[in-house]
Coordinates of C-alpha atoms and ligand atoms in Angstrom, one line a residue:
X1 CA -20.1 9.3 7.2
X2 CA -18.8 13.0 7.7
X3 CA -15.7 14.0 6.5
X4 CA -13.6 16.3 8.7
X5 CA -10.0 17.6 8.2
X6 CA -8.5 16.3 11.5
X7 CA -7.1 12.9 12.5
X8 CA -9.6 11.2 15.0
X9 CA -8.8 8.4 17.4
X10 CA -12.8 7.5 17.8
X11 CA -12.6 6.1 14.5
X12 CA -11.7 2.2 15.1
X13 CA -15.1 1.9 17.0
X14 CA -17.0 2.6 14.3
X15 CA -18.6 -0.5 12.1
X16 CA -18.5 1.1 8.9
X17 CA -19.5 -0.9 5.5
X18 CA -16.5 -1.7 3.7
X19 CA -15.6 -2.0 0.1
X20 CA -12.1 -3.6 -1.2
X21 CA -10.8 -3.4 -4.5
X22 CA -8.0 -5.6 -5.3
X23 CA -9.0 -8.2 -2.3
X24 CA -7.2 -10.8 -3.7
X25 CA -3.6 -9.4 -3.4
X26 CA -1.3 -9.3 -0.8
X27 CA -2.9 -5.8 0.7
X28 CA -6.3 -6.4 -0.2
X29 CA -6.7 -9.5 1.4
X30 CA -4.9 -8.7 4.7
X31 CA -6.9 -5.9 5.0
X32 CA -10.3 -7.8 4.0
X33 CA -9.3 -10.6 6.9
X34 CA -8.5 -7.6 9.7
X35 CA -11.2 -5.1 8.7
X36 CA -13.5 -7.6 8.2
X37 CA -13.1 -8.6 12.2
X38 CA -14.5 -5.1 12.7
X39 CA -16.7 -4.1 10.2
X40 CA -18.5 -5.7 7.5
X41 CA -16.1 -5.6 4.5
X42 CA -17.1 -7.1 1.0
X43 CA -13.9 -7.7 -1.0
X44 CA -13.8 -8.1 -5.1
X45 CA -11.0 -8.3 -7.7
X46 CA -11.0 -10.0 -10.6
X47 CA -10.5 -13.6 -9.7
X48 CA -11.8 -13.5 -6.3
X49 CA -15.7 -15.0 -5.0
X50 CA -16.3 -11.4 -5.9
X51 CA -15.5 -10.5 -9.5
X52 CA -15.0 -7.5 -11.1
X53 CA -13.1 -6.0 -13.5
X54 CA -12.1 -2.2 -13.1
X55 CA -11.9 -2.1 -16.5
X56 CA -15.8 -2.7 -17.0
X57 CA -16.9 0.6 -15.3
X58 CA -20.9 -0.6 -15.6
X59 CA -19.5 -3.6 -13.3
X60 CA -17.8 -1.3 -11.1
X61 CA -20.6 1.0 -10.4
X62 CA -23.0 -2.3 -10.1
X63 CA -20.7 -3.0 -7.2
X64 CA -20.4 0.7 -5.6
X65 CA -24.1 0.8 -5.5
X66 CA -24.2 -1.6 -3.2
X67 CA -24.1 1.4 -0.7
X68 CA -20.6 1.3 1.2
X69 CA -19.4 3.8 3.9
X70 CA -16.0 3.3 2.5
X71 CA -14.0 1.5 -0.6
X72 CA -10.6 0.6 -0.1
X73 CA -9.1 0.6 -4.0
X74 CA -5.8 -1.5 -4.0
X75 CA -6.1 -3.3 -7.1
X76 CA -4.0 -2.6 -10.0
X77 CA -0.5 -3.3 -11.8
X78 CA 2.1 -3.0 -9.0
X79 CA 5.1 -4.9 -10.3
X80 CA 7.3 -2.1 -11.0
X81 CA 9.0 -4.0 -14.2
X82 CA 6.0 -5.4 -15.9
X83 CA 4.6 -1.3 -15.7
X84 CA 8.2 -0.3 -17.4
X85 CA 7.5 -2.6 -19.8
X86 CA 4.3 -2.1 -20.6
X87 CA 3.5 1.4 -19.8
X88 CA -0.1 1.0 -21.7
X89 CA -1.2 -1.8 -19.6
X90 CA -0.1 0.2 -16.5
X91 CA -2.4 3.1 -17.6
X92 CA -4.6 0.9 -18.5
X93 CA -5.1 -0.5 -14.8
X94 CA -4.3 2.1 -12.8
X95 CA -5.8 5.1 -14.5
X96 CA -8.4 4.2 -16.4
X97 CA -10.6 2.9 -14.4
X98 CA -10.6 5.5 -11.9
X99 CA -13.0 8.3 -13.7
X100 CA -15.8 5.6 -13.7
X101 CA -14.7 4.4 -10.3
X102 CA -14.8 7.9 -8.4
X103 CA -18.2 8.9 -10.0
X104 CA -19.6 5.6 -8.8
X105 CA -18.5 6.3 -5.4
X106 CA -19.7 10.0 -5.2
X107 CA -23.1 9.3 -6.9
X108 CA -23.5 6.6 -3.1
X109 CA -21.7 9.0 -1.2
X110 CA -19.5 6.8 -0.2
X111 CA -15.4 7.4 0.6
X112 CA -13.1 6.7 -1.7
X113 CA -9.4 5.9 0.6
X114 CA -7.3 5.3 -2.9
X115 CA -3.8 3.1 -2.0
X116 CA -1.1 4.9 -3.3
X117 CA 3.0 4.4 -3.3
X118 CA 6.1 6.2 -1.9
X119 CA 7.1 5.3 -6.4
X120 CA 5.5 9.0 -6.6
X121 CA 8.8 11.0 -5.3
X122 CA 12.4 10.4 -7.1
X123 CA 14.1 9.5 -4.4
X124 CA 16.7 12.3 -4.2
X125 CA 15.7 13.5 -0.4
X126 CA 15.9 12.5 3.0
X127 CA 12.4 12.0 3.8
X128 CA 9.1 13.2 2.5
X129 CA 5.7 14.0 4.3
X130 CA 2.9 14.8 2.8
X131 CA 3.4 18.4 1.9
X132 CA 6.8 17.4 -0.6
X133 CA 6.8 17.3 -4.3
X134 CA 6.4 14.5 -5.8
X135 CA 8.5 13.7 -9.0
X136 CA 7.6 9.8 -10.3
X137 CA 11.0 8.5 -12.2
X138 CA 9.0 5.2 -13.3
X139 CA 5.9 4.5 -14.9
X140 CA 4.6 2.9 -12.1
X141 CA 4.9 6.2 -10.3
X142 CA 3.4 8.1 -13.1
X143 CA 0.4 6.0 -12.9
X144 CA -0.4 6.2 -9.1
X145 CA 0.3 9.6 -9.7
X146 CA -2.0 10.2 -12.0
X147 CA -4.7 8.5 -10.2
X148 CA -3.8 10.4 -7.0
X149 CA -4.5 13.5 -9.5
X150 CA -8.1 12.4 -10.1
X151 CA -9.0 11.4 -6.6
X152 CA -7.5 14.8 -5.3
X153 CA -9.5 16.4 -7.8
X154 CA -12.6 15.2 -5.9
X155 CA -12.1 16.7 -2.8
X156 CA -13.3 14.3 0.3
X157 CA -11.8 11.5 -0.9
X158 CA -8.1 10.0 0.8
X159 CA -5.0 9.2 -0.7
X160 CA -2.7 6.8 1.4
X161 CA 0.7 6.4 0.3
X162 CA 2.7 3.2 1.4
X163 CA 6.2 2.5 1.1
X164 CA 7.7 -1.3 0.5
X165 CA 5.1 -3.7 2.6
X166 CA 6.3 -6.9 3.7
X167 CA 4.9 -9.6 6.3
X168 CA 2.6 -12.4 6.1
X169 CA -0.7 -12.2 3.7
X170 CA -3.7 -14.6 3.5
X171 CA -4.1 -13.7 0.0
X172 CA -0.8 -13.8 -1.6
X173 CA 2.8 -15.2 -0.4
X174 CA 4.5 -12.8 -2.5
X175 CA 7.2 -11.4 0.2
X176 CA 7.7 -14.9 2.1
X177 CA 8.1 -17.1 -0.8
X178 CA 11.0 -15.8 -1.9
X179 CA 12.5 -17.1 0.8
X180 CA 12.5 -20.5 -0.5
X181 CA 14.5 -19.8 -3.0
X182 CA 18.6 -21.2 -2.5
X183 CA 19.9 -17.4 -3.4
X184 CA 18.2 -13.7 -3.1
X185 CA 19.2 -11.0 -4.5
X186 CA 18.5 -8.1 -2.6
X187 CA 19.7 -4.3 -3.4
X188 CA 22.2 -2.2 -0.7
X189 CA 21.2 1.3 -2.1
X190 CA 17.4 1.1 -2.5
X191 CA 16.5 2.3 1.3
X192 CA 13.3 2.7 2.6
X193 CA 10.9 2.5 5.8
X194 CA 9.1 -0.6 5.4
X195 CA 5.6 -1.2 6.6
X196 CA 4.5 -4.3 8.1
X197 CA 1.4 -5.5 6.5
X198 CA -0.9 -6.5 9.4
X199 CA -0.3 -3.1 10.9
X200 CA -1.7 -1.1 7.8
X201 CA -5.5 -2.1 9.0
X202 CA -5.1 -0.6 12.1
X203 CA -3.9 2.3 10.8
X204 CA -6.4 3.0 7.5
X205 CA -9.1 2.7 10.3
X206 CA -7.7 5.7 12.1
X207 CA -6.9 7.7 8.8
X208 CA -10.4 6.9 7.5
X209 CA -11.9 10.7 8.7
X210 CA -8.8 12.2 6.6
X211 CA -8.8 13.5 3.3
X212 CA -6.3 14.8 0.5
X213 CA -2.9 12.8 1.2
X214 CA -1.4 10.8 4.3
X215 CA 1.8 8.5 4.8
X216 CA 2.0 5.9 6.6
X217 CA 5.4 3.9 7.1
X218 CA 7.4 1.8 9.2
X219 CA 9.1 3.2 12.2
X220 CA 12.8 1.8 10.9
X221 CA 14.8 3.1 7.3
X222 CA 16.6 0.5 6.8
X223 CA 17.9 -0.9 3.0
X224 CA 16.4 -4.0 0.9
X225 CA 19.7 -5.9 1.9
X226 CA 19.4 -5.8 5.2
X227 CA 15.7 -6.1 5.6
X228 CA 15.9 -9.2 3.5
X229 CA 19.0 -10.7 5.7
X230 CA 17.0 -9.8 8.7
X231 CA 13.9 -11.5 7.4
X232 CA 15.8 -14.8 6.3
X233 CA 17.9 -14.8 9.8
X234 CA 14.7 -14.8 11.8
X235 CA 13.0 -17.5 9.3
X236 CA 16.0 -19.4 9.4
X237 CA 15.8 -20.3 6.1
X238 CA 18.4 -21.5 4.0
X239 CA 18.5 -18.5 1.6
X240 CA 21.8 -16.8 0.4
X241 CA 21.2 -13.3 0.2
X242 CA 23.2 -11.8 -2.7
X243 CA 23.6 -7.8 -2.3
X244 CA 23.4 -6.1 -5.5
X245 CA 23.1 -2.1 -6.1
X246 CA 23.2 -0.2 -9.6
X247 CA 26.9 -0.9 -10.7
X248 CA 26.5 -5.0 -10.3
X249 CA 22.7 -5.2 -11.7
X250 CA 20.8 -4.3 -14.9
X251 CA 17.9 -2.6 -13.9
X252 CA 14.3 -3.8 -15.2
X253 CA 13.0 0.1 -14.2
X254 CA 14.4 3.0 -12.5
X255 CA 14.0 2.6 -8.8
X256 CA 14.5 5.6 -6.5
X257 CA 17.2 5.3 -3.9
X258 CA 15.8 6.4 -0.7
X259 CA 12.2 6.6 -0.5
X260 CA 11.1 7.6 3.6
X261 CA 7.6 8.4 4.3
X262 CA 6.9 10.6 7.2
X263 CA 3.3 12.7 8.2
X264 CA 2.6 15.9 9.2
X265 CA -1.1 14.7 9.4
X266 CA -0.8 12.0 12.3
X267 CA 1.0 10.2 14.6
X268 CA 0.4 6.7 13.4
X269 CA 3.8 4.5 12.6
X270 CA 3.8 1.1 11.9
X271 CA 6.2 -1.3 14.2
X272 CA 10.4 -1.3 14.2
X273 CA 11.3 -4.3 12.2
X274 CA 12.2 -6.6 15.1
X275 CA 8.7 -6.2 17.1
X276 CA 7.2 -7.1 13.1
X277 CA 10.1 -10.2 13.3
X278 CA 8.8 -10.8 16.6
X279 CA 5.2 -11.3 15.2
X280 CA 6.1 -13.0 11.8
X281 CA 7.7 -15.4 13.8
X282 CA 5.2 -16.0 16.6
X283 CA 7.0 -14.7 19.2
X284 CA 4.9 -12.1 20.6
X285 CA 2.0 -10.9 18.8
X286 CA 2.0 -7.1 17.4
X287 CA -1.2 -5.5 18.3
X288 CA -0.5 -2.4 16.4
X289 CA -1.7 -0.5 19.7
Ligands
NAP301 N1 3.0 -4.4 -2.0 C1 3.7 -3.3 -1.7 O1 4.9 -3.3 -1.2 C2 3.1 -1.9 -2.0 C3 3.9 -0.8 -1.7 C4 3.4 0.5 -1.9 C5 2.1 0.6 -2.4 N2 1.4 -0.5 -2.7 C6 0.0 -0.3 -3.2 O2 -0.9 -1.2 -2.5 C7 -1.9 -1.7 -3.4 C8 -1.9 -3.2 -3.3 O3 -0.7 -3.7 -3.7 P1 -0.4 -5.3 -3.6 O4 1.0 -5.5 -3.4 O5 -1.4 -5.9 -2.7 O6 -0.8 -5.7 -5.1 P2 -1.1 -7.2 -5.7 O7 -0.8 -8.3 -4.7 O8 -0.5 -7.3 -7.0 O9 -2.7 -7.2 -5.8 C9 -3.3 -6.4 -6.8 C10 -4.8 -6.7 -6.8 O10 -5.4 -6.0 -7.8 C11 -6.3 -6.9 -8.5 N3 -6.5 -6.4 -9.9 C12 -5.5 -6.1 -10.8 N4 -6.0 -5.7 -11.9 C13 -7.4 -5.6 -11.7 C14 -8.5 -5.3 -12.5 N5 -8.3 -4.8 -13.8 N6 -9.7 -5.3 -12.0 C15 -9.9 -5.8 -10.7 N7 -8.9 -6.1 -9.9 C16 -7.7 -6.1 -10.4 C17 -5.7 -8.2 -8.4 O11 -6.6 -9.3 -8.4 P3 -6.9 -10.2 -9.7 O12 -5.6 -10.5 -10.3 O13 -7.7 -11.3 -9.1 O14 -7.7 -9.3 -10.5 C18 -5.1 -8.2 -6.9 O15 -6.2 -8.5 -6.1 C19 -1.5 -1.1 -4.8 O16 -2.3 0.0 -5.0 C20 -0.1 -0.7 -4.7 O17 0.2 0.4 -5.5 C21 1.8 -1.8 -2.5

């Protein structure tokens, strides 16, 4: 596969061999079910049909060798509390591994597209593309920082940052199942532009040629309150949504305020959140074209 600076539409036709990381999560998986409709995608984490541990870097290269065009690395400690609280775990999971990971994937000549999070910038300015600063005020942050340090370090590979994702995910119920629950907190001055998860697919397959950094994001900035309220309206479930901000809650980690991803590298956005509504709920189907 060549790597070239520019964004290419061409790319979705390709059949490329497909690694994912992480496969059993909420990303990983939706991206194993899409990209697998297209290409031939072999998906591992560690409790998956797949196993492997990113700690076990013999493992890991055992698995890169098996000669993939791309690998998708998704896997890792996400939950932005559990980090705070246990910084060395984070580190443990999201840095680590990725020394033994990247020299696996350059030794096959393979592409290395590394997930990464809008948790890298503080949250202080209107937007950021790809060309802004970034300045992590959690350990999450610092960790997918880090690892963006040591993918960047390599040259060809690509870093995709994501802000909040939410939808529907074969793998993992983690945004709809709150929505059982009688009463939801949900922030009013945490803001972002929220991705809708059977979009991303669509657009990793067009960022694929890329390399260095890229955002991808939602086309709306809206806040956690009202994305949840809109979420629950259109559910119709029973939920209470309870807003909260940084005067009425303790909080478990620092969480910047306004986090909006915007590109300088390509015109790819992912849907307003009504059209993703739209989709969750069956009404019309989002093609992401
Ligand atoms: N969800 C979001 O809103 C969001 C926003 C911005 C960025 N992101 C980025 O997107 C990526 C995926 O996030 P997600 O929400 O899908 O996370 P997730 O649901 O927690 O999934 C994480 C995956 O990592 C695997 N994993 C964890 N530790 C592992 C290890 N040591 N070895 C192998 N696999 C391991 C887990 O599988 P096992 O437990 O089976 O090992 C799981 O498949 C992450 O890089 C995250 O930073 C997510």
């Amino acid at each position: 596969m060549s790597v070239r600076s520019g964004y290419d539409h061409r790319m979705r036709t390709h059949c490329f061999r497909i690694l994912i990381l992480g496969a059993s999560g909420f990303v990983g998986s939706a991206l194993q079910a899409q990209l697998g409709a297209r290409h031939e995608v072999v998906g591992a984490s560690r409790s998956g049909r797949v196993r492997v541990d990113l700690g076990d870097g013999a493992a890991v290269r055992g698995l890169v060798r098996q000669r993939f065009d791309v690998v998708i690395h998704t896997a890792g400690v996400v939950d932005l509390a559990a980090a705070q609280r246990d910084p060395e775990l984070a580190y443990a999971a999201n840095v680590e591994p990725m020394a033994a990971l990247l020299d696996a994937v350059e030794e096959t000549g393979a592409k290395l597209v590394y997930l990464s999070t809008d948790n890298v910038f503080d949250g202080t300015r209107e937007f950021y593309d790809e060309t802004a600063t970034r300045a992590p005020i959690n350990v999450y942050g610092r960790t997918k920082a880090a690892a963006e340090d040591l993918v960047l370090a390599r040259d060809r590979h690509l870093v995709v940052r994501l802000p909040l994702v939410y939808g529907r995910s074969p793998g993992s119920d983690k945004f709809l199942a709150r929505f059982a629950a009688p009463e939801i907190e949900a922030r009013t001055d945490i803001v972002c532009n929220p991705l809708y998860l059977p979009g991303l697919a669509v657009m990793l397959e067009q960022l694929f040629e890329l390399s260095g950094v890229a955002h991808v994001g939602g086309a709306e900035t809206l806040s956690r309150f009202e994305l949840t309220t809109r979420v629950r309206d259109r559910l119709g479930a029973p939920a209470q949504i309870i807003p909260t901000d940084a005067s009425t809650r303790v909080e478990d980690c620092p969480r910047p305020r306004r986090l909006v991803l915007r590109s300088v590298r390509h015109p790819l956005t992912g849907p307003d959140v009504d059209s993703a509504l739209d989709d969750l709920t069956g009404v019309r189907q989002w093609t992401g074209r």
